[in-house]
Amino acid sequence: MRLYHSPASPFVRKVTVLLHELGQTDAVTLKTVTTTALASDEALKTANPLARLPALERDDGITLYDSRVITAYLNDLFNGGFYPQNSSRWETLTLEATGDGMMDSGVAMVYETRLRDAEQVSQAWIDAQWAKIERTLFALNTRWISHLSGPLTMGQISVACALSYLDFRHDTRNWRQGNEALAKWHAGFDSRPSMRATHP
Ligand SMILES: N[C@@H](CCC(=O)N[C@@H](CS)C(=O)NCC(=O)O)C(=O)O
């Protein structure tokens, strides 16, 4: 299988962290591409018409996207157990969506300044995206710590990758301030070999 990959993408990192946790890094060849909405990589466009990373090209020629589809597929393929089949399944899926949503906002903020001409950049849009992230950090810090602290799930992997992306691209915003329980959880999670091996 081939994974269209960029080391800076938090969505790709979800997949590579999962592969490490599954002990299956050898099952996938990384095809590193540089792509933006304004200049899409040609091979990626053919594999995934949305031209977004990650995309997983299977040996039968079918390409899977987006990250949530790929992680569910790899978890099933390798019997990972990172999507519990009991009642906590829905919390896991919601937690994964929560991490992904923080990534959406964090990436949108970067695109706003990188891909637009200076006179087009909307500070109100950037502020609105950060407000979403701030509300989500508060919710994670106050309501989700027990889920984050249980057995490893794909929800935890997604939230950890999202928080690490904030460190990578938005470190001056100091997301840890006021979110001490979440910061403590992240510090522990970030020391996992899977996270160390996939640092952007
Ligand atoms: N919902 C998608 C989001 C993927 C996404 O936005 N990827 C970014 C990289 S971080 C991308 O490929 N951007 C290029 C583009 O939008 O054309 C997923 O979970 O895979």
Tab-separated table of C-alpha atoms in Angstrom, residues 46-192:
chain	number	residue	atom	x	y	z
A	46	THR	CA	-5.486	11.287	-9.729
A	47	ALA	CA	-5.611	9.179	-6.560
A	48	ASN	CA	-7.957	11.474	-4.625
A	49	PRO	CA	-10.037	13.936	-6.651
A	50	LEU	CA	-10.170	16.224	-3.604
A	51	ALA	CA	-6.344	16.320	-3.752
A	52	ARG	CA	-6.060	16.181	0.017
A	53	LEU	CA	-3.633	14.292	2.222
A	54	PRO	CA	-3.682	11.602	3.464
A	55	ALA	CA	-4.721	9.169	0.734
A	56	LEU	CA	-4.013	5.442	0.941
A	57	GLU	CA	-3.585	3.599	-2.350
A	58	ARG	CA	-4.292	-0.076	-1.803
A	59	ASP	CA	-2.623	-2.841	-3.823
A	60	ASP	CA	-5.931	-3.485	-5.629
A	61	GLY	CA	-5.769	0.076	-7.002
A	62	ILE	CA	-8.531	1.504	-4.789
A	63	THR	CA	-7.547	4.703	-2.984
A	64	LEU	CA	-9.049	5.444	0.417
A	65	TYR	CA	-9.436	8.908	1.915
A	66	ASP	CA	-9.990	10.849	4.245
A	67	SER	CA	-7.968	10.229	7.398
A	68	ARG	CA	-10.929	8.804	9.359
A	69	VAL	CA	-11.659	6.265	6.633
A	70	ILE	CA	-7.990	5.274	6.427
A	71	THR	CA	-7.592	4.854	10.191
A	72	ALA	CA	-10.772	2.756	10.447
A	73	TYR	CA	-9.586	0.618	7.513
A	74	LEU	CA	-6.087	0.018	8.926
A	75	ASN	CA	-7.495	-0.714	12.381
A	76	ASP	CA	-9.812	-3.366	10.880
A	77	LEU	CA	-7.137	-4.810	8.594
A	78	PHE	CA	-4.659	-5.318	11.429
A	79	ASN	CA	-7.158	-6.042	14.227
A	80	GLY	CA	-6.006	-3.002	16.147
A	81	GLY	CA	-8.888	-2.664	18.595
A	82	PHE	CA	-8.452	1.104	18.657
A	83	TYR	CA	-12.176	1.593	17.911
A	84	PRO	CA	-13.846	-0.182	20.851
A	85	GLN	CA	-16.924	-2.178	19.891
A	86	ASN	CA	-18.698	-1.507	23.201
A	87	SER	CA	-20.691	1.581	24.220
A	88	SER	CA	-17.550	3.746	24.299
A	89	ARG	CA	-17.304	3.407	20.499
A	90	TRP	CA	-19.358	6.559	20.004
A	91	GLU	CA	-17.218	8.562	22.413
A	92	THR	CA	-14.125	7.358	20.539
A	93	LEU	CA	-15.587	8.465	17.204
A	94	THR	CA	-16.613	11.812	18.682
A	95	LEU	CA	-13.161	12.295	20.184
A	96	GLU	CA	-11.545	11.521	16.818
A	97	ALA	CA	-13.882	14.053	15.168
A	98	THR	CA	-12.947	16.560	17.873
A	99	GLY	CA	-9.225	16.198	17.172
A	100	ASP	CA	-9.864	16.354	13.420
A	101	GLY	CA	-11.971	19.501	13.862
A	102	MET	CA	-9.160	21.220	15.750
A	103	MET	CA	-6.854	20.274	12.886
A	104	ASP	CA	-9.324	21.705	10.348
A	105	SER	CA	-9.312	25.045	12.167
A	106	GLY	CA	-5.562	25.060	12.812
A	107	VAL	CA	-4.801	24.248	9.163
A	108	ALA	CA	-7.348	26.836	7.932
A	109	MET	CA	-5.545	29.511	9.967
A	110	VAL	CA	-2.236	28.607	8.332
A	111	TYR	CA	-3.773	28.605	4.833
A	112	GLU	CA	-5.363	31.994	5.454
A	113	THR	CA	-1.978	33.663	5.836
A	114	ARG	CA	0.068	31.423	3.515
A	115	LEU	CA	-2.221	31.074	0.525
A	116	ARG	CA	-3.945	34.437	0.351
A	117	ASP	CA	-2.528	37.756	-0.754
A	118	ALA	CA	-1.928	40.017	2.247
A	119	GLU	CA	-4.871	42.314	1.433
A	120	GLN	CA	-7.252	39.320	1.310
A	121	VAL	CA	-6.335	37.911	4.706
A	122	SER	CA	-9.256	38.089	7.151
A	123	GLN	CA	-8.227	38.519	10.775
A	124	ALA	CA	-11.887	37.942	11.765
A	125	TRP	CA	-11.752	34.519	10.073
A	126	ILE	CA	-8.494	33.632	11.827
A	127	ASP	CA	-9.936	34.735	15.179
A	128	ALA	CA	-13.104	32.705	14.589
A	129	GLN	CA	-11.041	29.570	13.865
A	130	TRP	CA	-8.978	30.082	17.005
A	131	ALA	CA	-12.179	30.580	19.026
A	132	LYS	CA	-13.317	27.117	17.884
A	133	ILE	CA	-10.007	25.676	19.046
A	134	GLU	CA	-10.208	27.468	22.400
A	135	ARG	CA	-13.719	26.143	23.076
A	136	THR	CA	-12.594	22.658	22.132
A	137	LEU	CA	-9.542	22.838	24.402
A	138	PHE	CA	-11.833	23.872	27.276
A	139	ALA	CA	-14.224	20.973	26.580
A	140	LEU	CA	-11.370	18.459	26.408
A	141	ASN	CA	-9.816	19.816	29.588
A	142	THR	CA	-13.070	19.764	31.570
A	143	ARG	CA	-15.126	16.899	30.129
A	144	TRP	CA	-12.947	14.421	28.282
A	145	ILE	CA	-9.930	13.678	30.472
A	146	SER	CA	-11.308	10.331	31.685
A	147	HIS	CA	-11.791	9.174	28.063
A	148	LEU	CA	-8.342	10.404	27.145
A	149	SER	CA	-6.819	8.510	30.047
A	150	GLY	CA	-8.368	5.083	29.331
A	151	PRO	CA	-7.030	2.348	27.023
A	152	LEU	CA	-5.547	3.635	23.751
A	153	THR	CA	-8.137	4.622	21.154
A	154	MET	CA	-8.115	6.380	17.807
A	155	GLY	CA	-9.814	9.305	19.554
A	156	GLN	CA	-6.768	9.816	21.759
A	157	ILE	CA	-4.412	9.592	18.783
A	158	SER	CA	-6.371	12.255	16.917
A	159	VAL	CA	-6.485	14.662	19.878
A	160	ALA	CA	-2.762	14.180	20.555
A	161	CYS	CA	-1.886	14.891	16.895
A	162	ALA	CA	-4.103	17.992	16.956
A	163	LEU	CA	-2.444	19.356	20.115
A	164	SER	CA	1.012	18.670	18.720
A	165	TYR	CA	0.003	20.538	15.564
A	166	LEU	CA	-0.862	23.557	17.737
A	167	ASP	CA	2.676	23.346	19.138
A	168	PHE	CA	4.075	23.065	15.610
A	169	ARG	CA	2.167	25.910	13.908
A	170	HIS	CA	0.518	28.001	16.646
A	171	ASP	CA	2.932	27.782	19.556
A	172	THR	CA	2.723	31.509	20.384
A	173	ARG	CA	-0.952	31.052	21.334
A	174	ASN	CA	0.085	29.008	24.374
A	175	TRP	CA	-2.799	26.501	24.333
A	176	ARG	CA	-1.654	24.981	27.661
A	177	GLN	CA	-2.581	28.082	29.631
A	178	GLY	CA	-5.796	27.311	31.557
A	179	ASN	CA	-5.826	23.723	30.231
A	180	GLU	CA	-3.434	22.143	32.693
A	181	ALA	CA	-5.085	18.704	32.888
A	182	LEU	CA	-5.029	18.437	29.094
A	183	ALA	CA	-1.433	19.662	28.959
A	184	LYS	CA	-0.417	16.989	31.474
A	185	TRP	CA	-2.192	14.286	29.483
A	186	HIS	CA	-0.545	15.474	26.259
A	187	ALA	CA	2.924	15.479	27.820
A	188	GLY	CA	2.494	11.806	28.721
A	189	PHE	CA	1.051	10.856	25.333
A	190	ASP	CA	3.706	12.752	23.434
A	191	SER	CA	6.409	10.558	24.938
A	192	ARG	CA	5.014	7.429	23.247
